Amino acid sequence: SDIQTLAVDPRHRGQGIADALVSELLACAIRAEATAMILEVRADNRAAIEVYQRHGFAPISKRSRYYPDGADALIMQRRPLESA
């Protein structure tokens, strides 16, 4: 499974919305019998990285200077998907 885009309106950040979205995405992937989930996040987006880490994601790779402004992309994966 692959998370393509996850965003929370800045006015509503810090309310657990991202955690709820990731939990639901993991639950859907488990129901679909996915064995892993992967995503890409800006390496300088600490808040997003912390959300993903709380849900068991770990970095597996980095794409240097991936974004137009020169920021790196961090590739994260959660494996196995046994429980959300």
XYZ file of C-alpha atoms in Angstrom:
84
model
C 0.000 0.000 0.000
C 1.167 3.545 -0.665
C 0.154 6.844 0.913
C 0.243 9.394 -1.899
C -0.977 12.564 -0.194
C -2.034 13.356 3.340
C -2.655 16.921 4.444
C -4.389 18.716 7.293
C -5.557 22.304 7.007
C -3.113 24.423 9.058
C -6.040 25.817 11.080
C -6.811 22.303 12.338
C -3.351 20.907 13.000
C -2.517 19.583 16.442
C -5.956 18.039 16.915
C -5.074 14.431 16.065
C -6.517 14.545 12.555
C -3.353 13.236 10.885
C -3.128 10.399 13.417
C -6.749 9.457 12.693
C -6.167 9.546 8.934
C -3.056 7.362 9.147
C -4.859 4.906 11.445
C -7.719 4.592 8.953
C -5.353 4.179 6.001
C -3.521 1.411 7.856
C -6.806 -0.299 8.736
C -7.911 -0.175 5.083
C -4.578 -1.611 3.930
C -4.824 -4.430 6.471
C -8.357 -5.260 5.328
C -7.050 -5.339 1.751
C -4.355 -7.777 2.922
C -1.455 -5.452 2.123
C 1.779 -6.552 3.748
C 3.526 -3.168 3.861
C 2.844 0.538 3.466
C 5.233 3.094 2.013
C 5.210 6.882 1.790
C 7.362 9.861 0.935
C 7.682 12.908 3.181
C 9.821 16.022 3.104
C 12.832 15.369 5.304
C 12.365 18.790 6.919
C 8.731 18.121 7.909
C 9.374 17.006 11.503
C 5.707 17.079 12.501
C 4.709 14.682 9.701
C 7.678 12.398 10.344
C 6.711 12.173 14.025
C 3.144 11.207 13.088
C 4.406 8.436 10.826
C 6.907 7.191 13.411
C 4.127 6.943 16.010
C 2.386 4.592 13.602
C 5.409 2.343 13.157
C 6.930 3.783 9.992
C 10.705 3.817 9.681
C 12.957 5.506 7.112
C 14.276 3.198 4.409
C 15.749 5.636 1.889
C 16.341 9.290 1.057
C 16.036 11.177 -2.222
C 18.527 14.024 -2.077
C 17.381 17.421 -3.339
C 14.121 15.873 -4.535
C 11.876 18.920 -4.188
C 12.224 22.057 -6.358
C 13.487 24.073 -3.379
C 16.287 21.547 -2.814
C 14.728 19.759 0.168
C 15.293 16.030 0.509
C 12.511 13.441 0.436
C 12.477 10.706 3.063
C 11.006 7.349 2.075
C 9.360 5.590 5.017
C 7.858 2.137 5.310
C 5.800 0.190 7.785
C 6.183 -3.539 7.600
C 4.481 -5.792 8.518
C 0.909 -4.524 8.583
C -0.446 -6.804 11.278
C -2.456 -4.281 13.277
C -3.294 -0.612 12.909
